[in-house]
Amino acid sequence: YETARGFVRSILESEQRQGKIRSDVDIDERAREVIAMAMGLEVQWLADPQRVDLARAFETYVDRLVKELAPD
């Protein structure tokens, strides 16, 4: 999990340095959240692939996260 969180953390830190993510965002917390969301969606998809569109669900989550973290 640390490798996955580190990967997400590095992306978020880069985006924060570029001003695309607010400076008050806790990057470690968000990295944990992203991995937890991905894992939870994956479990649901594995259990019921006919009813869970993994790609669409994760894309919807990321789109919402981008809006939430963006500077005002």
CSV table of C-alpha atoms in Angstrom, one decimal:
chain,number,residue,atom,x,y,z
A,1,TYR,CA,0.0,0.0,0.0
A,2,GLU,CA,2.8,2.4,0.7
A,3,THR,CA,4.0,2.2,-2.9
A,4,ALA,CA,0.6,3.0,-4.2
A,5,ARG,CA,0.1,5.8,-1.7
A,6,GLY,CA,3.5,7.2,-2.5
A,7,PHE,CA,2.7,7.2,-6.2
A,8,VAL,CA,-0.6,9.1,-5.6
A,9,ARG,CA,1.2,11.4,-3.1
A,10,SER,CA,3.8,12.3,-5.7
A,11,ILE,CA,1.1,13.2,-8.2
A,12,LEU,CA,-0.8,15.3,-5.7
A,13,GLU,CA,2.4,17.1,-4.5
A,14,SER,CA,3.3,17.9,-8.1
A,15,GLU,CA,-0.2,19.3,-8.8
A,16,GLN,CA,0.0,21.3,-5.5
A,17,ARG,CA,3.4,22.8,-6.5
A,18,GLN,CA,1.9,23.8,-9.8
A,19,GLY,CA,-1.0,25.6,-8.0
A,20,LYS,CA,-3.6,23.2,-9.3
A,21,ILE,CA,-4.4,22.0,-5.7
A,22,ARG,CA,-5.0,24.3,-2.8
A,23,SER,CA,-2.1,24.6,-0.4
A,24,ASP,CA,-4.2,23.7,2.7
A,25,VAL,CA,-4.9,20.2,1.3
A,26,ASP,CA,-3.4,17.4,3.4
A,27,ILE,CA,-1.7,15.4,0.7
A,28,ASP,CA,-1.1,12.3,2.8
A,29,GLU,CA,-4.7,12.1,3.8
A,30,ARG,CA,-5.9,12.5,0.2
A,31,ALA,CA,-3.4,9.8,-1.0
A,32,ARG,CA,-4.9,7.4,1.5
A,33,GLU,CA,-8.4,8.3,0.4
A,34,VAL,CA,-7.6,7.8,-3.3
A,35,ILE,CA,-6.1,4.3,-2.7
A,36,ALA,CA,-9.0,3.4,-0.4
A,37,MET,CA,-11.5,4.5,-3.0
A,38,ALA,CA,-9.7,2.5,-5.8
A,39,MET,CA,-9.5,-0.6,-3.7
A,40,GLY,CA,-13.2,-0.4,-2.6
A,41,LEU,CA,-14.3,0.0,-6.1
A,42,GLU,CA,-12.1,-2.8,-7.3
A,43,VAL,CA,-13.6,-5.2,-4.7
A,44,GLN,CA,-17.2,-4.2,-5.8
A,45,TRP,CA,-16.3,-4.7,-9.4
A,46,LEU,CA,-14.7,-8.1,-8.8
A,47,ALA,CA,-17.8,-9.1,-6.8
A,48,ASP,CA,-20.3,-7.9,-9.4
A,49,PRO,CA,-18.6,-6.8,-12.7
A,50,GLN,CA,-21.9,-6.7,-14.6
A,51,ARG,CA,-23.3,-4.0,-12.3
A,52,VAL,CA,-20.1,-2.0,-11.4
A,53,ASP,CA,-18.4,0.0,-14.1
A,54,LEU,CA,-15.0,0.3,-12.5
A,55,ALA,CA,-13.5,2.8,-15.0
A,56,ARG,CA,-16.5,5.1,-15.0
A,57,ALA,CA,-16.9,5.1,-11.2
A,58,PHE,CA,-13.2,5.9,-10.7
A,59,GLU,CA,-13.3,8.6,-13.4
A,60,THR,CA,-16.3,10.2,-11.7
A,61,TYR,CA,-14.6,10.1,-8.4
A,62,VAL,CA,-11.4,11.7,-9.8
A,63,ASP,CA,-13.4,14.4,-11.6
A,64,ARG,CA,-15.2,15.3,-8.4
A,65,LEU,CA,-11.9,15.3,-6.4
A,66,VAL,CA,-10.2,17.6,-8.9
A,67,LYS,CA,-13.0,20.1,-8.5
A,68,GLU,CA,-12.9,19.8,-4.7
A,69,LEU,CA,-9.2,20.3,-4.4
A,70,ALA,CA,-8.9,23.2,-7.0
A,71,PRO,CA,-8.0,26.7,-5.7
A,72,ASP,CA,-11.0,29.0,-5.5
